[in-house]
């Protein structure tokens, strides 16, 4: 497995794979890889002849008050995980390699302005820009994204449709710790006490899911029950709890599939997200 830092070094490799008629899977990540990322890489390895994992903490998706500087990084551990999982290349550019003198950015209306977009107004423009660039550099047949970032997955699917990228977007299920906490690189920010408190996310969503599955049709009754469970946790502060259409991300009054019940909750200073989807 190779670690490549330059676009001009990666392109000839991609071209030679294409000449051989090999299929390419891309797993875009910001590194500090965990079991959730591994599940994406495993699936990409299974479904493609060659796999590129991008490992790039993308500055344009962080606002100045966010955690770009402190976001955890460990390229050696990432390389070991990718090698063991059977990836062929880690693409690990410096910010300057990706953005030197850049004046062009990809933006999207509507579905980037709700849910996480309300508290993170520039986030999805940064995500769409870097993912477009990665798509143009790697030209994959398939690209793999986790359902934990459900809004991101929805935004990427829409971007691929709108900008005519000839790429299949594969959404992969959330991977959880044994006690239910969704795996996230940001879990490393939690103190032991906060780590326990963070279980209110998965616990509250489980209550909501059970209500929806057992026939509750009032969306507000479900989001109220989720809010109520989170509010019992003193270290938790709700950013949002919403039940929306999975494609348009418009709020639902009545439970109707496909739906996304998405939450963002601050545990101390750490903002965590989680969700359940019913298709
Ligand atoms: O989900 C992430 O880790 C990032 O948002 C992504 C898709 C790699 C873009 O930087």
Coordinates of C-alpha atoms and ligand atoms in Angstrom, one line a residue:
X1 CA 0.0 0.0 0.0
X2 CA 1.2 3.5 -0.9
X3 CA 0.9 6.8 0.9
X4 CA 0.6 9.5 -1.7
X5 CA 0.7 13.2 -0.9
X6 CA 0.6 14.8 -4.4
X7 CA -2.2 14.9 -7.0
X8 CA 0.4 14.5 -9.8
X9 CA 1.7 11.3 -8.3
X10 CA -1.8 9.8 -7.8
X11 CA -3.2 10.6 -11.3
X12 CA -0.8 8.2 -13.3
X13 CA -1.6 5.4 -10.9
X14 CA -5.4 5.9 -11.4
X15 CA -4.8 6.1 -15.2
X16 CA -2.9 2.8 -15.3
X17 CA -5.7 1.1 -13.3
X18 CA -8.2 2.5 -15.8
X19 CA -6.2 1.2 -18.7
X20 CA -6.3 -2.2 -17.2
X21 CA -10.1 -2.0 -16.9
X22 CA -10.0 -2.1 -13.1
X23 CA -12.8 -0.6 -11.0
X24 CA -11.9 1.9 -8.3
X25 CA -13.6 2.5 -4.9
X26 CA -13.0 5.8 -3.0
X27 CA -13.4 6.1 0.8
X28 CA -13.2 9.8 1.7
X29 CA -12.1 10.3 5.3
X30 CA -10.6 12.9 7.6
X31 CA -8.3 10.2 9.1
X32 CA -8.1 9.0 12.7
X33 CA -9.7 5.9 11.4
X34 CA -12.0 3.7 13.6
X35 CA -14.2 0.7 13.1
X36 CA -16.8 2.9 11.3
X37 CA -14.3 3.9 8.6
X38 CA -13.0 0.2 8.5
X39 CA -16.5 -1.0 7.6
X40 CA -16.5 1.5 4.6
X41 CA -13.0 0.3 3.5
X42 CA -14.0 -3.4 3.9
X43 CA -17.1 -2.9 1.7
X44 CA -15.0 -0.9 -0.9
X45 CA -12.4 -3.7 -1.0
X46 CA -15.1 -6.3 -1.5
X47 CA -16.8 -4.3 -4.3
X48 CA -13.9 -2.9 -6.3
X49 CA -10.6 -4.0 -7.8
X50 CA -8.7 -1.1 -6.3
X51 CA -9.4 1.2 -3.3
X52 CA -8.2 4.7 -2.5
X53 CA -8.7 6.0 1.1
X54 CA -8.4 9.8 1.3
X55 CA -7.1 11.0 4.6
X56 CA -7.4 14.8 4.7
X57 CA -8.6 17.0 7.5
X58 CA -10.4 19.5 5.2
X59 CA -10.0 23.1 6.4
X60 CA -12.9 24.5 4.3
X61 CA -15.5 22.5 6.2
X62 CA -14.5 24.0 9.6
X63 CA -15.6 27.4 10.8
X64 CA -13.0 29.6 12.6
X65 CA -14.5 28.7 16.0
X66 CA -14.5 24.9 15.3
X67 CA -11.9 22.2 15.9
X68 CA -9.8 22.1 12.7
X69 CA -6.5 22.6 14.6
X70 CA -7.3 20.1 17.4
X71 CA -9.0 17.5 15.2
X72 CA -7.2 14.2 16.0
X73 CA -4.6 13.0 13.5
X74 CA -2.6 9.8 13.3
X75 CA -1.3 8.9 9.9
X76 CA 0.8 5.9 11.0
X77 CA -2.2 4.2 12.7
X78 CA -4.4 5.1 9.7
X79 CA -1.9 3.5 7.3
X80 CA -1.8 0.3 9.4
X81 CA -5.6 0.0 9.4
X82 CA -5.8 0.6 5.6
X83 CA -3.0 -1.8 4.9
X84 CA -4.7 -4.5 7.0
X85 CA -8.1 -3.9 5.4
X86 CA -6.6 -4.3 1.9
X87 CA -6.7 -0.7 0.6
X88 CA -4.2 0.2 -2.2
X89 CA -3.5 3.8 -1.7
X90 CA -3.9 6.4 1.1
X91 CA -4.2 9.9 -0.4
X92 CA -2.9 12.3 2.3
X93 CA -2.4 15.8 0.7
X94 CA -1.4 18.9 2.6
X95 CA -4.1 21.7 2.6
X96 CA -2.0 23.7 0.1
X97 CA -1.9 20.8 -2.4
X98 CA -5.7 20.8 -2.4
X99 CA -6.5 24.6 -2.1
X100 CA -3.5 26.6 -3.4
X101 CA -4.9 29.8 -4.8
X102 CA -8.4 28.2 -5.2
X103 CA -11.2 30.6 -6.0
X104 CA -13.9 28.0 -6.9
X105 CA -16.2 26.4 -4.4
X106 CA -19.2 24.1 -4.7
X107 CA -22.3 25.3 -2.9
X108 CA -25.8 23.9 -2.5
X109 CA -29.2 25.4 -1.5
X110 CA -31.9 24.2 0.8
X111 CA -30.8 20.8 2.2
X112 CA -27.5 22.3 3.4
X113 CA -29.3 25.0 5.3
X114 CA -31.2 22.8 7.7
X115 CA -30.2 20.4 10.6
X116 CA -26.4 20.7 11.0
X117 CA -26.4 23.5 8.4
X118 CA -28.1 25.9 10.8
X119 CA -25.2 25.8 13.4
X120 CA -22.5 25.1 10.7
X121 CA -23.4 27.4 7.9
X122 CA -20.2 26.9 5.8
X123 CA -19.7 23.2 6.6
X124 CA -21.5 21.6 3.6
X125 CA -19.9 24.0 1.0
X126 CA -16.6 22.8 2.3
X127 CA -17.7 19.1 2.2
X128 CA -19.1 19.5 -1.4
X129 CA -16.0 21.3 -2.6
X130 CA -13.5 18.7 -1.2
X131 CA -15.6 15.7 -2.2
X132 CA -16.0 17.1 -5.8
X133 CA -12.2 17.6 -5.9
X134 CA -11.6 14.1 -4.7
X135 CA -14.1 12.7 -7.3
X136 CA -12.2 14.6 -10.0
X137 CA -8.8 13.5 -8.8
X138 CA -9.6 9.8 -8.1
X139 CA -12.5 9.3 -10.7
X140 CA -13.9 6.4 -8.7
X141 CA -16.6 4.0 -9.8
X142 CA -18.0 4.0 -6.3
X143 CA -17.6 6.2 -3.2
X144 CA -18.5 5.1 0.3
X145 CA -20.0 7.3 3.1
X146 CA -21.3 6.5 6.6
X147 CA -24.9 6.9 7.5
X148 CA -23.9 8.5 10.8
X149 CA -23.5 11.7 8.8
X150 CA -26.9 11.2 7.2
X151 CA -27.3 14.8 6.1
X152 CA -23.8 14.7 4.4
X153 CA -24.8 11.5 2.6
X154 CA -28.1 13.1 1.4
X155 CA -26.1 16.2 0.3
X156 CA -23.5 14.2 -1.6
X157 CA -26.2 12.1 -3.4
X158 CA -27.9 15.3 -4.5
X159 CA -24.6 16.8 -5.6
X160 CA -23.8 13.7 -7.7
X161 CA -27.2 14.0 -9.3
X162 CA -27.1 17.7 -9.9
X163 CA -23.4 17.8 -11.2
X164 CA -23.7 14.6 -13.2
X165 CA -20.8 12.7 -11.5
X166 CA -20.8 9.2 -13.0
X167 CA -20.2 7.7 -9.5
X168 CA -22.3 5.3 -7.4
X169 CA -22.7 6.6 -3.9
X170 CA -22.8 3.8 -1.3
X171 CA -24.2 4.6 2.2
X172 CA -23.1 2.2 4.9
X173 CA -24.7 1.6 8.3
X174 CA -23.7 3.3 11.5
X175 CA -21.1 1.3 13.6
X176 CA -21.6 1.6 17.3
X177 CA -19.6 0.8 20.5
X178 CA -20.9 -2.2 22.4
X179 CA -22.9 0.2 24.7
X180 CA -24.5 2.0 21.8
X181 CA -22.4 5.2 21.2
X182 CA -22.0 5.8 17.5
X183 CA -18.3 5.6 16.6
X184 CA -16.8 9.0 15.9
X185 CA -13.3 10.5 15.9
X186 CA -14.7 13.2 18.1
X187 CA -15.5 10.7 20.9
X188 CA -11.8 11.0 21.9
X189 CA -12.7 14.6 23.2
X190 CA -15.0 13.1 25.9
X191 CA -13.9 12.8 29.5
X192 CA -14.9 9.5 31.2
X193 CA -17.9 11.3 32.7
X194 CA -18.9 12.8 29.4
X195 CA -18.4 9.5 27.7
X196 CA -21.1 8.0 30.0
X197 CA -23.4 11.0 29.4
X198 CA -23.0 10.7 25.6
X199 CA -25.1 7.5 25.8
X200 CA -28.2 9.7 26.0
X201 CA -27.9 10.1 22.2
X202 CA -28.3 6.4 21.3
X203 CA -30.7 5.8 24.2
X204 CA -33.1 8.6 23.2
X205 CA -33.0 7.5 19.5
X206 CA -33.9 3.9 20.5
X207 CA -37.0 5.2 22.3
X208 CA -38.0 7.2 19.2
X209 CA -37.3 4.3 16.8
X210 CA -39.4 2.0 19.0
X211 CA -42.3 4.5 19.0
X212 CA -42.2 4.8 15.2
X213 CA -41.9 1.0 14.7
X214 CA -44.9 0.4 16.9
X215 CA -47.1 2.6 14.9
X216 CA -46.8 6.2 16.4
X217 CA -47.8 8.5 13.6
X218 CA -47.3 11.9 15.2
X219 CA -43.8 13.1 14.4
X220 CA -43.8 15.6 17.3
X221 CA -44.7 12.9 19.8
X222 CA -41.5 11.1 18.7
X223 CA -39.2 14.1 18.8
X224 CA -40.7 15.2 22.1
X225 CA -39.9 11.8 23.6
X226 CA -36.3 11.9 22.2
X227 CA -35.8 15.5 23.6
X228 CA -37.3 14.4 26.9
X229 CA -34.8 11.5 27.3
X230 CA -31.8 13.7 26.4
X231 CA -33.0 16.5 28.8
X232 CA -32.6 14.0 31.7
X233 CA -28.8 14.1 31.2
X234 CA -27.3 17.2 32.9
X235 CA -24.2 17.3 30.8
X236 CA -26.2 17.3 27.5
X237 CA -27.4 20.4 25.6
X238 CA -29.6 19.8 22.6
X239 CA -28.7 21.5 19.3
X240 CA -31.5 19.9 17.4
X241 CA -33.9 16.9 17.4
X242 CA -35.7 16.6 14.1
X243 CA -37.8 14.1 12.1
X244 CA -37.5 14.8 8.4
X245 CA -38.0 13.3 5.0
X246 CA -34.9 11.3 4.1
X247 CA -34.5 12.9 0.6
X248 CA -35.7 16.5 1.0
X249 CA -34.8 16.9 4.7
X250 CA -38.1 18.7 5.1
X251 CA -39.7 18.3 8.6
X252 CA -42.5 15.7 8.8
X253 CA -45.7 16.2 10.8
X254 CA -46.8 12.7 10.2
X255 CA -44.5 9.7 10.3
X256 CA -43.9 8.6 6.6
X257 CA -41.1 6.6 5.2
X258 CA -38.3 7.1 4.1
X259 CA -37.6 9.2 7.2
X260 CA -34.6 10.4 9.1
X261 CA -34.7 11.2 12.8
X262 CA -31.5 13.2 13.4
X263 CA -30.1 14.7 16.5
X264 CA -27.1 16.9 17.4
X265 CA -26.2 17.2 21.1
X266 CA -23.4 19.0 22.9
X267 CA -21.9 16.9 25.6
X268 CA -19.8 19.5 27.4
X269 CA -18.0 21.2 24.6
X270 CA -18.2 18.3 22.2
X271 CA -20.9 18.3 19.6
X272 CA -22.1 14.8 18.7
X273 CA -24.6 13.6 16.0
X274 CA -26.5 10.4 15.7
X275 CA -29.7 9.3 13.9
X276 CA -32.0 6.5 12.9
X277 CA -33.4 6.0 9.4
X278 CA -36.5 4.1 8.4
X279 CA -36.7 3.3 4.6
Ligands
LIG1 O1 -17.2 12.6 6.7 C1 -16.1 13.1 6.6 O2 -15.1 12.6 7.3 C2 -15.8 14.3 5.8 O3 -16.9 15.2 5.9 C3 -15.4 14.0 4.3 C4 -16.6 13.4 3.6 C5 -14.2 13.1 4.3 C6 -15.1 15.3 3.6 O4 -14.0 16.0 4.2

